[in-house]
Short mmCIF file of C-alpha atoms in Angstrom, two decimals:
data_model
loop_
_atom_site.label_atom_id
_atom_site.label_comp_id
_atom_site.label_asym_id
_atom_site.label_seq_id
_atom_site.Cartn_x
_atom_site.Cartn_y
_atom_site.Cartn_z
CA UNK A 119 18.03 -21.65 25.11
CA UNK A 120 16.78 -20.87 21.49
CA UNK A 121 19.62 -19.32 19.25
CA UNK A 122 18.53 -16.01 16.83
CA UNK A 123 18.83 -17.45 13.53
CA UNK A 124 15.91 -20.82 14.50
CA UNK A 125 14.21 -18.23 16.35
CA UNK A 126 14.02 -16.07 13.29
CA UNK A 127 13.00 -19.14 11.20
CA UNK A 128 10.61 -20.25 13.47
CA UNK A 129 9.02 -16.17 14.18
CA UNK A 130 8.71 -16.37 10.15
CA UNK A 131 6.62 -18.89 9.84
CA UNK A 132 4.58 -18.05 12.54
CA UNK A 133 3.83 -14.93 10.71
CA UNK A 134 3.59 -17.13 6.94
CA UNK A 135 1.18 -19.79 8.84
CA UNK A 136 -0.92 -18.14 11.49
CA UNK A 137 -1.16 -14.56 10.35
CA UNK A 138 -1.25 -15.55 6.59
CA UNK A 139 0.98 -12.35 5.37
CA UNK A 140 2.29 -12.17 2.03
CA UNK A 141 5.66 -13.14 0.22
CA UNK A 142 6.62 -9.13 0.23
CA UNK A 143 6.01 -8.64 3.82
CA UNK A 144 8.17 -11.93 4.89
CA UNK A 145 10.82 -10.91 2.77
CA UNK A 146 10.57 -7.63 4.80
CA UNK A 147 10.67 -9.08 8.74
CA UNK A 148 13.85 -11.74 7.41
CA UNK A 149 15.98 -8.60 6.03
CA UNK A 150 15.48 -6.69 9.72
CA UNK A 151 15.69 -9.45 11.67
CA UNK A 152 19.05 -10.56 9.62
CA UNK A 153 20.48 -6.97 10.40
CA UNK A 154 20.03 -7.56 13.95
CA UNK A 155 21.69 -10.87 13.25
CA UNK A 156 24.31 -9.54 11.42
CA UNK A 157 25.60 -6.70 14.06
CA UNK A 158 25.55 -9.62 17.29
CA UNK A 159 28.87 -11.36 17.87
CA UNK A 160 26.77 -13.89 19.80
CA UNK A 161 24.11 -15.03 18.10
CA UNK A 162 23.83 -18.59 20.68
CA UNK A 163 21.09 -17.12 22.40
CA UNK A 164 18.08 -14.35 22.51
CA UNK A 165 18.69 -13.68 26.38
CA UNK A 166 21.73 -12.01 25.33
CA UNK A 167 20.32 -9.36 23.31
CA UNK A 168 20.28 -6.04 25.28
CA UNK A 169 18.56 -2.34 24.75
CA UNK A 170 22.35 -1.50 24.20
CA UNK A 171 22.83 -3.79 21.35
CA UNK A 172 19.69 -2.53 19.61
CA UNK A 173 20.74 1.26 20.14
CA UNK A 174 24.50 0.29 18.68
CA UNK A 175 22.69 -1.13 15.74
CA UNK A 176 20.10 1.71 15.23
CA UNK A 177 23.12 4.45 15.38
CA UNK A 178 25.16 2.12 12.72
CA UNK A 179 21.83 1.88 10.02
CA UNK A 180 21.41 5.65 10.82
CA UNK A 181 24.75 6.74 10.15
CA UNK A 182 24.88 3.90 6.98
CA UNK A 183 21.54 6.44 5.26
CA UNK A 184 19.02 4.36 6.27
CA UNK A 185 15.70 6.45 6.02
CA UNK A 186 13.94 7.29 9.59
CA UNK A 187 10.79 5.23 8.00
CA UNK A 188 13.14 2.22 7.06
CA UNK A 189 14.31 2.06 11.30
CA UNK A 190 10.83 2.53 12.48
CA UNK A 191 9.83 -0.21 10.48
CA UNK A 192 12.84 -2.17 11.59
CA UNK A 193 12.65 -1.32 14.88
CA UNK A 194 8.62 -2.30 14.75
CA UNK A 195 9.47 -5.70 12.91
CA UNK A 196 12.40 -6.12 15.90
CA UNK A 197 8.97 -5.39 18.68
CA UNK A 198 6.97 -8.05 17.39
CA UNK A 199 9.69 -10.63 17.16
CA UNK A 200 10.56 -10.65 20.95
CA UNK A 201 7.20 -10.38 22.40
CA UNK A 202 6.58 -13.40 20.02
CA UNK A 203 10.15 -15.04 21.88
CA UNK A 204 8.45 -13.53 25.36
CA UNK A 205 4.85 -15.98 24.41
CA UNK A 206 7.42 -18.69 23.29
CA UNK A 207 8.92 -18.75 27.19
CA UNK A 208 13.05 -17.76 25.22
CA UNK A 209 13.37 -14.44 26.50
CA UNK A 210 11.47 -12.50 29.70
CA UNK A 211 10.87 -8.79 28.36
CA UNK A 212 11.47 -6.95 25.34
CA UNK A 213 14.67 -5.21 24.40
CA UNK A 214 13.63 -3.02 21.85
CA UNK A 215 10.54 -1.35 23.81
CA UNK A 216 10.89 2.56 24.11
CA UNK A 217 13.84 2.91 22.24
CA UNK A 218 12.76 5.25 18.91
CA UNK A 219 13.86 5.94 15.56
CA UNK A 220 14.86 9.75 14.03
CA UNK A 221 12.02 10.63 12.74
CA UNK A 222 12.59 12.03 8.89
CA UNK A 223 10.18 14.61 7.26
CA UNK A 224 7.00 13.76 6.06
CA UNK A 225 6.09 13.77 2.50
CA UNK A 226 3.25 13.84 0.95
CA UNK A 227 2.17 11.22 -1.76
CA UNK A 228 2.27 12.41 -5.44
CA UNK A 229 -1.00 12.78 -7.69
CA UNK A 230 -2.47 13.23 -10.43
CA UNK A 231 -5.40 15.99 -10.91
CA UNK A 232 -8.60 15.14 -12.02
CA UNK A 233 -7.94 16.18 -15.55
CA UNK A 234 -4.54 14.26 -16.24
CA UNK A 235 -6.82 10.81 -14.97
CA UNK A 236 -9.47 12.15 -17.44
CA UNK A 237 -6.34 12.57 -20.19
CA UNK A 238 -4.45 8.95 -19.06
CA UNK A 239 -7.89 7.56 -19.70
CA UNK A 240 -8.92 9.01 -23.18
CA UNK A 241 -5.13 8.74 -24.49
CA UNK A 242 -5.92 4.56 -25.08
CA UNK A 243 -5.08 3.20 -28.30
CA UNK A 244 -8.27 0.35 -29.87
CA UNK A 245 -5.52 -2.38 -29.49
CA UNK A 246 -5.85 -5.28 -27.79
CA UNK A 247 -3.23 -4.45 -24.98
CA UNK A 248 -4.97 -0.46 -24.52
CA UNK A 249 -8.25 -2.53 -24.09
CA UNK A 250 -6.92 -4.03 -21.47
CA UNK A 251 -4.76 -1.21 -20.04
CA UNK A 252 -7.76 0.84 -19.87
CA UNK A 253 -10.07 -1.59 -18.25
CA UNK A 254 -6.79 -1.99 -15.44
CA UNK A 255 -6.36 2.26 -14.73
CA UNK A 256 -10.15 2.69 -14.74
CA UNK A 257 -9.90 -0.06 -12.40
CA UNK A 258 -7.02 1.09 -9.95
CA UNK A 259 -8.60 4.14 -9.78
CA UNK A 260 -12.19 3.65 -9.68
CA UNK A 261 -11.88 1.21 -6.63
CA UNK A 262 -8.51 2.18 -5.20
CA UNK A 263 -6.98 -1.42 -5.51
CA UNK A 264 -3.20 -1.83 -4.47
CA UNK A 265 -1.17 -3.30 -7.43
CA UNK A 266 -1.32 -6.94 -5.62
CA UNK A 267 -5.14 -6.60 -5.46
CA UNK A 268 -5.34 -6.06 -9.39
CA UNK A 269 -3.72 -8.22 -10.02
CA UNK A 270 -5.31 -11.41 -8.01
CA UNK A 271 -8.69 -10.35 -8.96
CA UNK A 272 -10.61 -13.33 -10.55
CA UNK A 273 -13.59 -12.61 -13.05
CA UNK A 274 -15.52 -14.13 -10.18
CA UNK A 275 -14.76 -11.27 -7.51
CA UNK A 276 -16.66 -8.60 -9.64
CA UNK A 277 -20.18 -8.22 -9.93
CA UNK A 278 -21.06 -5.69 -13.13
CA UNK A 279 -24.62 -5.88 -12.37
CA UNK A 280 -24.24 -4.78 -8.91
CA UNK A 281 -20.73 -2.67 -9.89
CA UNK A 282 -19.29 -4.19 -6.35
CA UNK A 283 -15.61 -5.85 -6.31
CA UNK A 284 -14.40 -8.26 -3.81
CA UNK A 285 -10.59 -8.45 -2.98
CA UNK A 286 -7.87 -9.54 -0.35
CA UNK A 287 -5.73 -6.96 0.78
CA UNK A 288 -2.64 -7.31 3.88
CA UNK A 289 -3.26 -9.62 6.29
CA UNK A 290 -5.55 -11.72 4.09
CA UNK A 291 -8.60 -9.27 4.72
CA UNK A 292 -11.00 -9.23 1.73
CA UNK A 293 -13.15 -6.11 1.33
CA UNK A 294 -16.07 -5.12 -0.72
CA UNK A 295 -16.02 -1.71 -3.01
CA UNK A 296 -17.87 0.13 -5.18
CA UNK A 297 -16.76 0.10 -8.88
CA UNK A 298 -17.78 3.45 -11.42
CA UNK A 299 -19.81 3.32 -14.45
CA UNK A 300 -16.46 3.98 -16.55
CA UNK A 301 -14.91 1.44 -15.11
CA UNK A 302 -18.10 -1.08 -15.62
CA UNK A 303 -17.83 -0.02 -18.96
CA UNK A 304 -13.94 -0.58 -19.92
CA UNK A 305 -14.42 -4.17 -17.97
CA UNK A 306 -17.17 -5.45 -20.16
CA UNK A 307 -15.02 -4.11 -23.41
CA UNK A 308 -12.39 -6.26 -22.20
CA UNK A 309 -14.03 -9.27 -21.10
CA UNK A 310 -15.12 -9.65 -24.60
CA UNK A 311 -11.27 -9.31 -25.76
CA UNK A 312 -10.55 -11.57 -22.67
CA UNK A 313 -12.62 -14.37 -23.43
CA UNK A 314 -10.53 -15.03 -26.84
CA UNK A 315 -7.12 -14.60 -25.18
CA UNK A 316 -7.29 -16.93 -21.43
CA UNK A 317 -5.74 -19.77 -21.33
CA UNK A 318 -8.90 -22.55 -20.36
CA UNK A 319 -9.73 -22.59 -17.02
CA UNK A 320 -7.77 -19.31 -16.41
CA UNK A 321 -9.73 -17.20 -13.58
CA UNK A 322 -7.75 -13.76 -13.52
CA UNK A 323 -9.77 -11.30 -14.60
CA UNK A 324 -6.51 -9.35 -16.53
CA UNK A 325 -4.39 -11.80 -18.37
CA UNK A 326 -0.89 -11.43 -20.86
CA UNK A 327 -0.65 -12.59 -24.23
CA UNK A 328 0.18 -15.83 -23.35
CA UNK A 329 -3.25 -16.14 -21.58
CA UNK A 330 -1.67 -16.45 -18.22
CA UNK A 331 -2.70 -14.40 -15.16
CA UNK A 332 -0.50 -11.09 -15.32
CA UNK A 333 2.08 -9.94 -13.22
CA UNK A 334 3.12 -6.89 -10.72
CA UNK A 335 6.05 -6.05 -12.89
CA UNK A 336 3.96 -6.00 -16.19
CA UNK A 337 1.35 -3.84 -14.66
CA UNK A 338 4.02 -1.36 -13.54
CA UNK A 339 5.74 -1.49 -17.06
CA UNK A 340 2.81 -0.67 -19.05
CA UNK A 341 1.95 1.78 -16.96
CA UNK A 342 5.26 3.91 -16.60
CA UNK A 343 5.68 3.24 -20.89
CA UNK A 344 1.88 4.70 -20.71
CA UNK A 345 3.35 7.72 -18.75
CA UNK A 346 6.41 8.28 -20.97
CA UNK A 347 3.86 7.90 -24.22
CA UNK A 348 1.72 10.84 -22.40
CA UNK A 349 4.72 13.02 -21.69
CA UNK A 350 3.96 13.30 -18.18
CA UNK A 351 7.41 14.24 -15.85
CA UNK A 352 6.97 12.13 -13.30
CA UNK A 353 6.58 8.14 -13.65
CA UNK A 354 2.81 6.76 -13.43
CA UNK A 355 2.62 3.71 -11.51
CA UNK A 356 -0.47 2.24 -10.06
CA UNK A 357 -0.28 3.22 -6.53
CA UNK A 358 -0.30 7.05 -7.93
CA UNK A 359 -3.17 6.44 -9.21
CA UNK A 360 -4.15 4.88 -5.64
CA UNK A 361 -3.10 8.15 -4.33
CA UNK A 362 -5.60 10.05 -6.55
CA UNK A 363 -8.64 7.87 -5.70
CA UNK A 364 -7.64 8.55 -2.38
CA UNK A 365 -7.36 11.80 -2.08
CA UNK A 366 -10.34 13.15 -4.65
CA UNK A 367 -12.64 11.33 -2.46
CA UNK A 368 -11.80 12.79 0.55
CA UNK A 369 -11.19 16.11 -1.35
CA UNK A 370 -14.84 16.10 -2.46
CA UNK A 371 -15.95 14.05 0.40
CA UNK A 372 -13.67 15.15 3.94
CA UNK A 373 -14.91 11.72 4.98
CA UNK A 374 -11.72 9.96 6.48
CA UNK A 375 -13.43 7.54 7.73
CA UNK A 376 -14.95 6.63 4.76
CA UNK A 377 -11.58 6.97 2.63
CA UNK A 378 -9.70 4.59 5.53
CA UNK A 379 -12.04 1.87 5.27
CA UNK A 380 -12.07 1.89 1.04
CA UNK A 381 -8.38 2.02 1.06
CA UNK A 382 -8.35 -1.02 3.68
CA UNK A 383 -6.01 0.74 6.36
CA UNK A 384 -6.21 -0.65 9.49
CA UNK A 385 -5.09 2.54 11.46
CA UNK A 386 -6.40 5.67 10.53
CA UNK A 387 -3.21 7.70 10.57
CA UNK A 388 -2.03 5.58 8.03
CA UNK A 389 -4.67 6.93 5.76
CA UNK A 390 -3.78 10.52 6.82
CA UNK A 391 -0.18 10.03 6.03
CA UNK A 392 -1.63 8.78 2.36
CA UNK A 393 -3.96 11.26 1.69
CA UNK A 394 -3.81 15.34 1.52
CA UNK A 395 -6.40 18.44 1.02
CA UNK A 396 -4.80 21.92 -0.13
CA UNK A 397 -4.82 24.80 1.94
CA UNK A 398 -7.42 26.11 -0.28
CA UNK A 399 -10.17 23.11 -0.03
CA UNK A 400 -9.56 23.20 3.38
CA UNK A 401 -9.91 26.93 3.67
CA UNK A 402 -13.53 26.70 1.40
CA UNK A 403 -14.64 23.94 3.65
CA UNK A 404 -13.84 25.94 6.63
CA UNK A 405 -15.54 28.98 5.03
CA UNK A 406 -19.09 27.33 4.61
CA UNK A 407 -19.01 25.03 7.84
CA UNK A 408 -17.62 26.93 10.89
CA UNK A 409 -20.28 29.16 12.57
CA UNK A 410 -18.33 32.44 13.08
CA UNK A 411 -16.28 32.20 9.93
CA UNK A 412 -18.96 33.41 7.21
CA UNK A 413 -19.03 36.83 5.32
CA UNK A 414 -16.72 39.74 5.19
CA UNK A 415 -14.51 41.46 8.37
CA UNK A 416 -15.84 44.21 9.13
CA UNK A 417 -14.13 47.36 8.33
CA UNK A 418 -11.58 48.92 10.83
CA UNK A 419 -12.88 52.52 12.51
CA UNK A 420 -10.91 55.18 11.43
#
């Protein structure tokens, strides 16, 4: 008999030492699994767990505002931790198979348009700290990097000669990708601004004034006081621009194939649920593609 809160421990490092996930995502199984803790009166043993008790708990986060993304995720981290009890021999099937979440409309991802990436970019100061803000939003949006893989890249994961980048997304998985000319260009500006500022032996490629390698929460400052500088309504933050790589390529490109495997999804619907094409690119593509869909209607007989 295995009580919740070791198996929870002991499901969490499973997931830290064998599957290698990061900090964020750990942080993200505990909290579920600690809700599931929190609503059992008995918490001496998995086996007495029921569908019922999941349902009761489901309602209470539904009714509390809890988003229907937020219980399918909970619901999905709740999935994985009993068939991992079912391999470990503590429990014989799975309470929270078919039971579903309320599903909550779909939104899409906000953007920028070609020319406010074209205006972020030429609004850089010649300081320092622009040199190196530029080099980053090129960056983000030249390769599609999440914020996390920015800001673990080493000067050793880029090749400028071959304009490639190397980095390690969820899961641990490292993936190749093409980098632009621009962005070749803003890098080798601030390598040379770099090289004076790194502390020795310091292998990020994007570094704070202190020479150290920089953070997630500077990267999102700088870019939503970069945003507020611009006068733009909406706050910039790096996965925006994310969302624009994303969704000019497979604006330009209808190639979600393509798009999924630069963005490193693992499922293809995530990368529909990240990307969108207008009505009207759609309607153009449609126009020069589908056999029976070229030239005008004909004219109705009076």
């Amino acid at each position: 008999m295995v009580a919740l809160p070791e198996a929870i421990d002991r499901f969490i490092e499973h997931l830290r030492s064998e599957r290698y996930l990061s900090p964020h995502t750990l942080t993200n199984y505990r909290r579920d699994l600690h809700r599931l803790a929190a609503s059992c009166p008995d918490t001496t043993s998995l086996e007495k767990i029921d569908p019922l008790a999941i349902r009761t708990q489901l309602a209470a986060l539904h009714r509390s505002g809890l988003s229907g993304t937020s219980l399918q995720r909970w619901l999905s981290a709740l999935r994985t931790f009993f068939n991992f009890a079912i391999q470990n021999g503590w429990v014989k099937y799975n309470p929270a198979n078919g039971i579903k979440a309320p599903k909550s409309p779909r939104k899409l991802p906000k953007t920028l348009d070609v020319d406010a990436v074209g205006q972020l970019m030429d609004s850089q100061g010649t300081s320092w700290i622009d040199v190196r803000d530029r080099a980053m939003i090129e960056l983000i949006y030249s390769s599609g990097l999440r914020l996390s893989e920015l800001t673990n890249v080493d000067i050793q994961s880029i090749d400028l000669h071959d304009a490639s980048i190397e980095v390690t997304g969820k899961g641990n998985k490292t993936r190749v990708l093409p980098v632009g000319t621009q962005a070749i260009t803003a890098i080798r500006t601030w390598l040379k601004v770099r090289n004076e500022l790194a502390k020795e032996g310091e292998a990020a490629l994007f570094v704070s004034q202190r020479g150290s390698r920089l953070s997630n929460r500077s990267v999102q400052m700088r870019l939503a006081e970069l945003g507020v500088r611009q006068g733009s309504n909406q706050r910039l933050h790096p996965h925006m621009l994310r969302h624009s790589f994303a969704s000019h390529i497979l604006e330009s490109s209808g190639d979600l194939r393509a798009v999924q495997e630069l963005l490193g999804h693992a499922n293809l619907s995530t990368t529909q649920v990240y990307t969108h094409l207008d009505f009207q690119h759609l309607a153009s593509v449609y126009d020069k593609a589908h056999p029976r869909a070229a030239g005008k209607p004909p004219k109705p007989k009076e």
